[in-house]
Amino acid sequence: MDLISNLSLGFATAASPENLFFCLIGVILGTLIGVLPGIGATATIAMLLPITFQLEPVSSLIMLAGIYYGAQYGGSTTAILINMPGESSSAVTAIDGYQMARKGKAGTALAVAALGSFFAGTVATLLVALFAPPLTAIALKFGAAEYFSLMVLGLVSAIALAHGSILKALAMVVLGLILGLVGTDIYTGAPRFTFGITEYADGLSFVALAVGVFGIAEILRNLEGEQDRSVLGTKLGGLFPSREDLRRMVAPMLRGTAIGSILGILPGGGAVLASFASYTVEKRLSDHPEEFGQGAIAGVAGPESANNAGAQTSFIPLLTLGIPANPVMALMVGAMIIQGIVPGPNVASEQPELFWGIIASMWIGNLMLVILNLPLIGLWVKLLKVPYHVLFPVIMAFCSIGVYSVNSNVYDLYAVAFFGLMGYALLKLRCEPAPLLLGFVLGPMLEENLRRAMILGRGDPSTFVTRPISLTLLLLTVAVLVVMLMPAIRKKRAEVFVEAD
């Protein structure tokens, strides 16, 4: 009964005219940036963070969530029509989706992607509603030692699941932790790494870092050489799958949803890994593996279901523990902090409208996406023809105005420029910036809980291994490290990411 009453509260909150409007804005923006290759959900949410300061907390988070899972839908459109994934999680969809489009079945491929995403999103939202409350109850038993151990596990997992070199991912996490130290010591009040600049006494601006590393860096990379986005000249064909198509997509959809729901919770690129894992599973289980790469419907239904389920379930650690599972969730943490909300298990009890309103809005947003996406395919096709050199000045101006408006601090603009150049350099060095952002967000919380646990334990480090939950989390961390360093796992991990490239 508690679940039903909580969901009733959530739907009542999410269905208010104001929140419905911002949910609609979010899913439309998400689809738009998913359709336009080279922008991405992370960069867009980073750019929009300043706007959320002026909105109600529930409305702002509902809008940002809509952008995130809306981008999963939009990314499949470009993957199918022009063989250019709008989102990295849609890269697998391009393999068979584009081949279907070349055979005149673009409409069917788009419909399969939309239906698979909606089904997976609905199931994953239900899982969030079912598992979030008990996990929140467990999280309320966490002390400083448990939170420290959990964050160590999260950072190590992020390194293990990061794209590319493990050593580079480790370096990015360490750099993020160092940047998180800038500001004033929480216990002594002494300035740290501010170099005499009083504007940095409260630390580096999260918005400036996120916009620079993800937004500006992506713009610079895309300006290197604009790709030719020529849309297929063939007709879309029928938008509704045939009975045979529906029969062949059901099992991949179910398996993709299960894979995505599990992997989405893990720190790192859960949705990306889920889509590749789903494609691999479908190819191995298929009676006709030779069809994959030639327009297999299972190669669209499975990965699209997996990446959308992964996007939805990544909200579970955010809403229950206040721990981000990926860069977008880290930005959501930043949005909550901007609104004066402390992420963690107390959100469910202290602000149930916010907690359940976000969960209910996911289902509403997924329904909006199905209703909107298929009729608007013609519009998305036209937008694909807009040259990127026309878009980037508007995006740059929007970034600068937004960052300055948060604190009215000119140093934040300098920081954006610096982090933009740094982010571009990291991209050229093939260093993924996502672990950096996770390290920056979790660093201050990691330090605070470490010092608090040591104070409560009177300086005895054994406090981390004498508490059962903390010990379990540290043992899981060791297990992740051991698995990550196993030769067979390292080889398989390299193969996966070579395919992802």
Coordinates of C-alpha atoms in Angstrom, one line a residue:
M1 CA 0.0 0.0 0.0
D2 CA 2.9 2.4 0.7
L3 CA 4.1 1.9 -2.8
I4 CA 0.7 2.7 -4.3
S5 CA 0.3 5.8 -2.1
N6 CA 3.8 7.0 -2.9
L7 CA 3.3 6.5 -6.7
S8 CA 0.0 8.4 -6.4
L9 CA 1.9 11.3 -4.8
G10 CA 4.5 11.1 -7.5
F11 CA 2.0 11.1 -10.4
A12 CA 0.1 14.0 -8.7
T13 CA 3.3 15.9 -8.6
A14 CA 4.5 15.0 -12.1
A15 CA 1.1 15.6 -13.6
S16 CA 0.8 19.2 -12.5
P17 CA 0.7 21.6 -15.4
E18 CA 4.1 23.2 -14.6
N19 CA 5.9 19.9 -14.3
L20 CA 4.2 18.4 -17.4
F21 CA 5.4 21.5 -19.3
F22 CA 9.0 21.1 -18.1
C23 CA 8.9 17.3 -18.7
L24 CA 7.8 18.0 -22.3
I25 CA 10.5 20.6 -22.8
G26 CA 13.1 18.1 -21.4
V27 CA 12.1 15.2 -23.7
I28 CA 11.9 17.5 -26.8
L29 CA 15.3 19.0 -26.0
G30 CA 16.7 15.5 -25.3
T31 CA 15.5 14.2 -28.6
L32 CA 16.8 17.3 -30.4
I33 CA 20.3 17.0 -29.0
G34 CA 20.2 13.2 -29.5
V35 CA 19.4 13.8 -33.2
L36 CA 22.1 16.4 -33.7
P37 CA 25.4 14.5 -33.5
G38 CA 28.2 16.1 -31.6
I39 CA 26.3 17.7 -28.8
G40 CA 25.2 15.0 -26.4
A41 CA 23.2 14.8 -23.3
T42 CA 26.1 15.5 -20.9
A43 CA 27.1 18.7 -22.6
T44 CA 23.5 19.9 -23.0
I45 CA 22.7 19.3 -19.3
A46 CA 25.9 21.0 -18.3
M47 CA 24.9 24.0 -20.4
L48 CA 21.4 24.1 -18.9
L49 CA 22.5 23.8 -15.3
P50 CA 22.5 27.6 -14.8
I51 CA 18.8 27.8 -15.9
T52 CA 17.8 25.3 -13.2
F53 CA 18.8 27.8 -10.5
Q54 CA 15.7 29.9 -11.5
L55 CA 13.3 26.9 -11.5
E56 CA 11.6 24.9 -8.7
P57 CA 13.6 21.9 -7.7
V58 CA 11.1 19.3 -8.9
S59 CA 10.6 21.0 -12.3
S60 CA 14.3 21.5 -12.9
L61 CA 15.2 17.8 -12.1
I62 CA 12.2 16.5 -14.1
M63 CA 13.4 18.6 -17.1
L64 CA 17.0 17.4 -16.8
A65 CA 15.9 13.8 -16.5
G66 CA 13.8 14.1 -19.6
I67 CA 16.8 15.5 -21.5
Y68 CA 18.8 12.4 -20.5
Y69 CA 16.5 9.6 -21.5
G70 CA 15.1 11.7 -24.4
A71 CA 18.6 11.8 -25.9
Q72 CA 18.6 8.0 -25.9
Y73 CA 15.6 8.1 -28.3
G74 CA 17.0 10.8 -30.5
G75 CA 20.4 9.2 -30.8
S76 CA 18.8 6.2 -32.6
T77 CA 17.2 8.4 -35.2
T78 CA 20.6 9.6 -36.7
A79 CA 22.1 6.1 -36.2
I80 CA 19.3 4.6 -38.4
L81 CA 19.0 7.4 -41.0
I82 CA 22.6 8.5 -41.5
N83 CA 24.7 5.9 -39.8
M84 CA 25.9 8.5 -37.3
P85 CA 24.9 7.8 -33.7
G86 CA 23.7 10.9 -31.9
E87 CA 24.6 9.2 -28.6
S88 CA 27.4 6.8 -27.9
S89 CA 24.9 4.3 -26.6
S90 CA 23.3 4.3 -30.0
A91 CA 26.4 3.2 -31.8
V92 CA 25.3 -0.4 -32.0
T93 CA 21.9 0.6 -33.3
A94 CA 23.6 2.0 -36.4
I95 CA 25.0 -1.4 -37.4
D96 CA 21.7 -3.0 -38.3
G97 CA 19.4 0.0 -38.2
Y98 CA 21.2 1.7 -41.1
Q99 CA 21.1 -1.5 -43.1
M100 CA 17.4 -1.7 -42.5
A101 CA 17.0 1.9 -43.7
R102 CA 19.0 1.1 -46.9
K103 CA 16.6 -1.7 -47.6
G104 CA 13.6 0.7 -47.4
K105 CA 12.6 -0.2 -43.8
A106 CA 13.8 2.9 -42.0
G107 CA 10.2 3.5 -40.7
T108 CA 10.1 0.0 -39.2
A109 CA 13.6 0.4 -37.7
L110 CA 12.6 3.7 -36.1
A111 CA 9.4 2.2 -34.7
V112 CA 11.2 -0.8 -33.3
A113 CA 13.7 1.5 -31.6
A114 CA 10.9 3.7 -30.2
L115 CA 8.8 0.8 -29.0
G116 CA 11.8 -1.0 -27.5
S117 CA 12.8 2.1 -25.7
F118 CA 9.3 2.7 -24.3
F119 CA 9.0 -0.8 -23.0
A120 CA 12.4 -0.8 -21.4
G121 CA 11.8 2.6 -19.9
T122 CA 8.5 1.5 -18.4
V123 CA 10.0 -1.6 -16.9
A124 CA 13.1 0.2 -15.6
T125 CA 10.9 3.0 -14.1
L126 CA 8.9 0.2 -12.2
L127 CA 12.2 -1.2 -11.0
V128 CA 13.3 2.2 -9.7
A129 CA 9.9 2.5 -7.8
L130 CA 10.3 -1.0 -6.4
F131 CA 13.9 -1.0 -5.3
A132 CA 14.5 2.7 -4.4
P133 CA 12.5 2.6 -1.1
P134 CA 14.3 -0.5 0.4
L135 CA 17.7 0.7 -0.7
T136 CA 16.9 4.1 0.9
A137 CA 16.0 2.3 4.1
I138 CA 19.4 0.5 4.0
A139 CA 21.2 3.7 3.2
L140 CA 19.8 5.4 6.3
K141 CA 21.9 2.9 8.3
F142 CA 25.1 4.2 6.6
G143 CA 27.6 6.2 8.7
A144 CA 30.7 8.1 7.6
A145 CA 32.7 4.9 7.2
E146 CA 30.1 3.2 5.0
Y147 CA 29.8 6.2 2.8
F148 CA 33.5 6.4 2.4
S149 CA 33.8 2.8 1.4
L150 CA 30.8 3.1 -1.0
M151 CA 32.5 6.1 -2.8
V152 CA 35.7 4.2 -3.1
L153 CA 33.8 1.3 -4.7
G154 CA 32.1 3.7 -7.0
L155 CA 35.3 5.4 -8.1
V156 CA 37.1 2.0 -8.7
S157 CA 34.1 0.7 -10.6
A158 CA 34.1 3.9 -12.7
I159 CA 37.7 3.2 -13.6
A160 CA 37.0 -0.4 -14.5
L161 CA 34.1 0.5 -16.7
A162 CA 35.6 3.6 -18.3
H163 CA 36.2 3.7 -22.0
G164 CA 39.8 3.0 -23.0
S165 CA 43.0 2.7 -20.9
I166 CA 42.6 1.8 -17.2
L167 CA 45.7 3.9 -16.4
K168 CA 44.2 7.0 -18.1
A169 CA 40.9 6.5 -16.3
L170 CA 42.7 6.3 -13.0
A171 CA 44.6 9.5 -13.9
M172 CA 41.3 11.2 -14.7
V173 CA 39.8 10.2 -11.3
V174 CA 42.9 11.5 -9.4
L175 CA 42.8 14.8 -11.4
G176 CA 39.1 15.1 -10.5
L177 CA 39.9 14.5 -6.8
I178 CA 42.6 17.1 -6.8
L179 CA 40.4 19.7 -8.5
G180 CA 37.8 19.0 -5.8
L181 CA 40.3 20.0 -3.1
V182 CA 40.4 23.6 -4.3
G183 CA 38.6 25.9 -1.8
T184 CA 38.5 26.1 2.0
D185 CA 39.2 23.3 4.3
I186 CA 35.9 22.1 5.8
Y187 CA 37.4 21.7 9.4
T188 CA 40.2 24.3 9.7
G189 CA 38.9 27.0 7.4
A190 CA 42.4 27.3 5.7
P191 CA 42.4 28.1 2.0
R192 CA 43.7 25.3 -0.3
F193 CA 45.1 25.7 -3.8
T194 CA 43.3 29.0 -4.3
F195 CA 46.6 30.8 -5.2
G196 CA 45.3 33.9 -3.5
I197 CA 42.1 34.2 -5.6
T198 CA 39.4 34.9 -3.1
E199 CA 36.7 34.0 -5.7
Y200 CA 37.8 30.3 -5.4
A201 CA 37.4 30.2 -1.6
D202 CA 34.2 28.1 -2.1
G203 CA 35.9 25.9 -4.6
L204 CA 35.9 25.6 -8.4
S205 CA 32.5 26.1 -10.0
F206 CA 30.9 22.7 -10.9
V207 CA 29.0 24.4 -13.7
A208 CA 32.1 25.9 -15.2
L209 CA 34.0 22.6 -15.1
A210 CA 31.1 20.6 -16.6
V211 CA 30.4 23.1 -19.3
G212 CA 34.1 23.5 -20.2
V213 CA 35.1 19.8 -20.2
F214 CA 32.0 18.5 -21.9
G215 CA 30.4 21.5 -23.7
I216 CA 33.2 23.6 -25.0
A217 CA 35.6 20.7 -25.6
E218 CA 32.9 18.9 -27.7
I219 CA 32.4 22.1 -29.8
L220 CA 36.2 22.4 -30.4
R221 CA 36.4 18.7 -31.4
N222 CA 33.4 19.0 -33.8
L223 CA 34.9 22.1 -35.5
E224 CA 38.0 20.1 -36.5
G225 CA 36.2 18.8 -39.5
E226 CA 32.4 18.9 -39.9
Q227 CA 31.1 15.5 -41.1
D228 CA 28.8 15.3 -44.1
R229 CA 25.4 14.4 -42.7
S230 CA 23.7 13.3 -45.8
V231 CA 20.3 11.7 -45.1
L232 CA 19.1 8.7 -47.0
G233 CA 17.0 9.5 -50.0
T234 CA 14.8 6.5 -49.5
K235 CA 11.3 6.7 -48.1
L236 CA 10.8 5.8 -44.5
G237 CA 8.3 3.1 -45.3
G238 CA 5.6 1.9 -42.9
L239 CA 6.1 3.1 -39.4
F240 CA 4.4 0.1 -37.7
P241 CA 6.2 -3.2 -37.6
S242 CA 4.6 -6.3 -39.2
R243 CA 3.3 -9.2 -37.1
E244 CA 6.5 -11.1 -38.0
D245 CA 8.7 -8.1 -36.9
L246 CA 6.8 -7.9 -33.6
R247 CA 7.4 -11.6 -33.0
R248 CA 11.1 -11.3 -33.7
M249 CA 11.6 -8.2 -31.5
V250 CA 9.9 -9.4 -28.3
A251 CA 12.6 -11.7 -26.9
P252 CA 15.5 -9.3 -27.7
M253 CA 13.5 -6.5 -26.1
L254 CA 13.0 -8.5 -22.9
R255 CA 16.7 -9.6 -22.7
G256 CA 17.9 -6.0 -23.5
T257 CA 15.7 -4.6 -20.8
A258 CA 17.1 -7.1 -18.3
I259 CA 20.7 -6.4 -19.3
G260 CA 20.3 -2.6 -19.3
S261 CA 18.5 -2.6 -15.9
I262 CA 21.4 -4.3 -14.2
L263 CA 24.3 -2.5 -16.0
G264 CA 22.7 0.9 -15.6
I265 CA 23.2 0.8 -11.9
L266 CA 26.9 0.3 -12.2
P267 CA 29.2 3.4 -12.1
G268 CA 30.6 4.3 -15.5
G269 CA 29.0 4.1 -18.9
G270 CA 26.2 1.7 -18.0
A271 CA 23.9 2.5 -20.9
V272 CA 26.8 2.2 -23.4
L273 CA 28.0 -1.1 -22.1
A274 CA 24.4 -2.4 -21.9
S275 CA 23.8 -1.7 -25.6
F276 CA 27.0 -3.5 -26.7
A277 CA 26.4 -6.4 -24.2
S278 CA 22.8 -6.8 -25.6
Y279 CA 24.0 -6.9 -29.2
T280 CA 26.6 -9.5 -28.3
V281 CA 24.0 -11.7 -26.5
E282 CA 21.5 -11.4 -29.4
K283 CA 24.1 -12.3 -32.0
R284 CA 25.2 -15.4 -30.0
L285 CA 21.6 -16.6 -29.3
S286 CA 20.3 -16.0 -32.8
D287 CA 19.5 -18.9 -35.1
H288 CA 20.7 -16.8 -38.0
P289 CA 23.8 -14.8 -36.7
E290 CA 24.8 -14.1 -40.3
E291 CA 21.9 -11.6 -40.5
F292 CA 23.5 -9.3 -38.0
G293 CA 25.2 -6.4 -39.8
Q294 CA 22.8 -6.9 -42.7
G295 CA 19.6 -5.5 -41.1
A296 CA 18.6 -7.9 -38.3
I297 CA 15.7 -6.5 -36.3
A298 CA 17.0 -8.0 -33.1
G299 CA 20.1 -5.9 -33.6
V300 CA 18.0 -2.8 -33.1
A301 CA 15.4 -4.0 -30.6
G302 CA 17.8 -5.4 -28.1
P303 CA 20.4 -2.6 -27.8
E304 CA 17.8 0.2 -27.9
S305 CA 15.9 -1.5 -25.0
A306 CA 19.2 -2.0 -23.1
N307 CA 20.4 1.6 -23.4
N308 CA 17.1 3.1 -22.4
A309 CA 16.7 0.7 -19.4
G310 CA 20.3 1.5 -18.4
A311 CA 19.6 5.3 -18.5
Q312 CA 16.5 4.9 -16.2
T313 CA 18.0 2.6 -13.6
S314 CA 21.1 4.8 -13.3
F315 CA 18.7 7.0 -11.2
I316 CA 18.6 4.3 -8.4
P317 CA 22.0 5.0 -6.8
L318 CA 21.4 8.8 -7.3
L319 CA 18.0 8.8 -5.6
T320 CA 18.9 6.4 -2.8
L321 CA 22.5 7.0 -2.0
G322 CA 23.3 10.4 -3.6
I323 CA 26.0 8.6 -5.6
P324 CA 26.2 9.4 -9.4
A325 CA 26.5 6.3 -11.6
N326 CA 27.6 8.3 -14.7
P327 CA 28.5 11.9 -15.7
V328 CA 24.9 12.9 -16.3
M329 CA 24.0 11.7 -12.8
A330 CA 26.9 13.7 -11.5
L331 CA 25.4 16.8 -13.2
M332 CA 22.1 15.9 -11.5
V333 CA 23.9 15.9 -8.2
G334 CA 25.2 19.4 -9.1
A335 CA 21.6 20.5 -10.0
M336 CA 20.4 19.3 -6.6
I337 CA 23.2 21.1 -4.7
I338 CA 22.4 24.3 -6.7
Q339 CA 18.8 24.0 -5.4
G340 CA 20.0 23.5 -1.8
I341 CA 19.2 19.8 -1.7
V342 CA 21.6 17.4 -0.1
P343 CA 21.6 14.2 -2.3
G344 CA 21.2 11.0 -0.3
P345 CA 18.6 8.8 1.4
N346 CA 17.0 11.6 3.4
V347 CA 15.5 13.0 0.2
A348 CA 12.9 10.3 0.1
S349 CA 11.7 11.1 3.7
E350 CA 12.2 14.9 3.7
Q351 CA 11.1 15.7 0.2
P352 CA 8.8 12.8 -1.0
E353 CA 7.2 15.0 -3.7
L354 CA 10.6 15.5 -5.3
F355 CA 11.6 11.8 -4.9
W356 CA 8.4 10.3 -6.3
G357 CA 7.7 13.1 -8.7
I358 CA 11.0 12.3 -10.6
I359 CA 10.2 8.6 -10.7
A360 CA 6.6 9.2 -12.0
S361 CA 7.8 11.7 -14.5
M362 CA 10.0 9.0 -16.1
W363 CA 7.0 7.0 -17.2
I364 CA 5.1 10.2 -18.4
G365 CA 8.2 11.3 -20.3
N366 CA 8.6 7.9 -22.0
L367 CA 5.0 8.1 -23.1
M368 CA 5.5 11.6 -24.4
L369 CA 8.6 10.4 -26.4
V370 CA 6.7 7.6 -28.1
I371 CA 3.8 9.9 -29.0
L372 CA 6.0 12.7 -30.2
N373 CA 8.9 10.9 -31.9
L374 CA 7.3 9.0 -34.7
P375 CA 5.2 11.9 -36.0
L376 CA 8.1 14.3 -35.8
I377 CA 10.6 12.2 -37.7
G378 CA 10.2 14.5 -40.7
L379 CA 11.2 17.5 -38.6
W380 CA 14.3 15.7 -37.2
V381 CA 15.4 14.8 -40.7
K382 CA 15.3 18.5 -41.7
L383 CA 17.3 19.5 -38.6
L384 CA 20.0 17.0 -39.6
K385 CA 20.7 19.3 -42.6
V386 CA 21.6 22.3 -40.4
P387 CA 25.4 22.9 -40.7
Y388 CA 27.3 22.7 -37.4
H389 CA 29.1 25.9 -38.1
V390 CA 25.8 27.7 -37.8
L391 CA 25.0 26.0 -34.5
F392 CA 28.2 26.4 -32.5
P393 CA 28.2 30.2 -32.1
V394 CA 24.7 30.1 -30.5
I395 CA 25.8 27.2 -28.2
M396 CA 29.0 29.1 -27.2
A397 CA 27.0 32.3 -26.4
F398 CA 24.5 30.3 -24.5
C399 CA 27.2 28.6 -22.4
S400 CA 28.9 31.8 -21.5
I401 CA 25.7 33.6 -20.5
G402 CA 24.5 30.7 -18.5
V403 CA 27.7 30.1 -16.5
Y404 CA 28.1 33.8 -15.7
S405 CA 24.5 34.0 -14.5
V406 CA 25.0 31.5 -11.7
N407 CA 27.4 33.5 -9.5
S408 CA 27.9 36.7 -11.6
N409 CA 31.6 35.8 -11.3
V410 CA 33.9 36.7 -14.2
Y411 CA 36.4 34.1 -13.0
D412 CA 33.9 31.4 -13.9
L413 CA 34.2 32.4 -17.5
Y414 CA 38.0 32.1 -17.3
A415 CA 37.5 28.7 -15.7
V416 CA 35.2 27.6 -18.6
A417 CA 37.8 28.7 -21.2
F418 CA 40.5 26.9 -19.2
F419 CA 38.5 23.7 -18.7
G420 CA 37.3 23.8 -22.3
L421 CA 40.9 23.8 -23.6
M422 CA 41.8 21.1 -21.0
G423 CA 38.9 19.0 -22.0
Y424 CA 39.9 19.3 -25.7
A425 CA 43.4 18.3 -24.9
L426 CA 42.1 15.3 -22.9
L427 CA 40.0 14.2 -25.9
K428 CA 43.0 14.4 -28.2
L429 CA 45.0 12.3 -25.8
R430 CA 42.1 9.8 -25.7
C431 CA 41.4 10.4 -22.1
E432 CA 37.8 10.0 -21.2
P433 CA 36.6 13.1 -19.1
A434 CA 33.7 11.2 -17.4
P435 CA 35.9 9.8 -14.6
L436 CA 37.3 13.3 -14.0
L437 CA 33.8 14.7 -13.4
L438 CA 32.9 11.7 -11.1
G439 CA 36.1 12.3 -9.1
F440 CA 35.4 16.0 -8.8
V441 CA 31.8 15.4 -7.5
L442 CA 32.7 12.6 -5.1
G443 CA 36.0 14.0 -4.0
P444 CA 34.7 16.5 -1.4
M445 CA 32.2 13.9 -0.1
L446 CA 34.9 11.3 0.0
E447 CA 37.3 13.5 2.0
E448 CA 34.5 14.7 4.4
N449 CA 33.4 11.1 5.2
L450 CA 37.0 9.9 5.6
R451 CA 37.8 12.6 8.1
R452 CA 34.5 12.3 9.9
A453 CA 35.0 8.5 10.2
M454 CA 38.5 8.9 11.5
I455 CA 37.4 11.5 14.1
L456 CA 34.6 9.2 15.3
G457 CA 37.0 6.3 15.4
R458 CA 39.5 8.4 17.4
G459 CA 42.1 8.1 14.6
D460 CA 41.8 4.3 14.3
P461 CA 41.7 3.2 10.6
S462 CA 40.3 -0.2 11.6
T463 CA 36.9 1.5 11.9
F464 CA 36.5 0.9 8.1
V465 CA 36.9 -2.9 8.5
T466 CA 35.2 -3.5 11.8
R467 CA 31.8 -2.2 10.6
P468 CA 30.1 -5.0 8.5
I469 CA 28.6 -2.8 5.7
S470 CA 31.8 -0.9 5.3
L471 CA 33.9 -4.1 5.2
T472 CA 31.6 -5.7 2.6
L473 CA 31.9 -2.6 0.3
L474 CA 35.7 -2.6 0.7
L475 CA 35.8 -6.4 -0.2
L476 CA 33.7 -5.7 -3.2
T477 CA 36.2 -3.0 -4.2
V478 CA 39.1 -5.4 -3.9
A479 CA 37.1 -7.9 -6.0
V480 CA 36.5 -5.3 -8.7
L481 CA 40.3 -4.6 -8.7
V482 CA 41.2 -8.3 -9.0
V483 CA 38.7 -8.9 -11.8
M484 CA 39.9 -5.8 -13.6
L485 CA 43.5 -6.8 -13.5
M486 CA 42.9 -10.4 -14.7
P487 CA 44.5 -10.9 -18.2
A488 CA 41.3 -12.5 -19.7
I489 CA 39.1 -9.7 -18.5
R490 CA 41.5 -7.0 -19.7
K491 CA 41.6 -8.6 -23.1
K492 CA 37.8 -8.9 -23.3
R493 CA 37.4 -5.3 -22.1
A494 CA 39.8 -4.1 -24.8
E495 CA 37.8 -6.0 -27.5
V496 CA 34.6 -4.4 -26.3
F497 CA 35.9 -0.8 -26.5
V498 CA 37.6 -1.4 -29.9
E499 CA 34.1 -2.4 -31.1
A500 CA 32.7 0.7 -29.5
D501 CA 35.1 3.0 -31.3

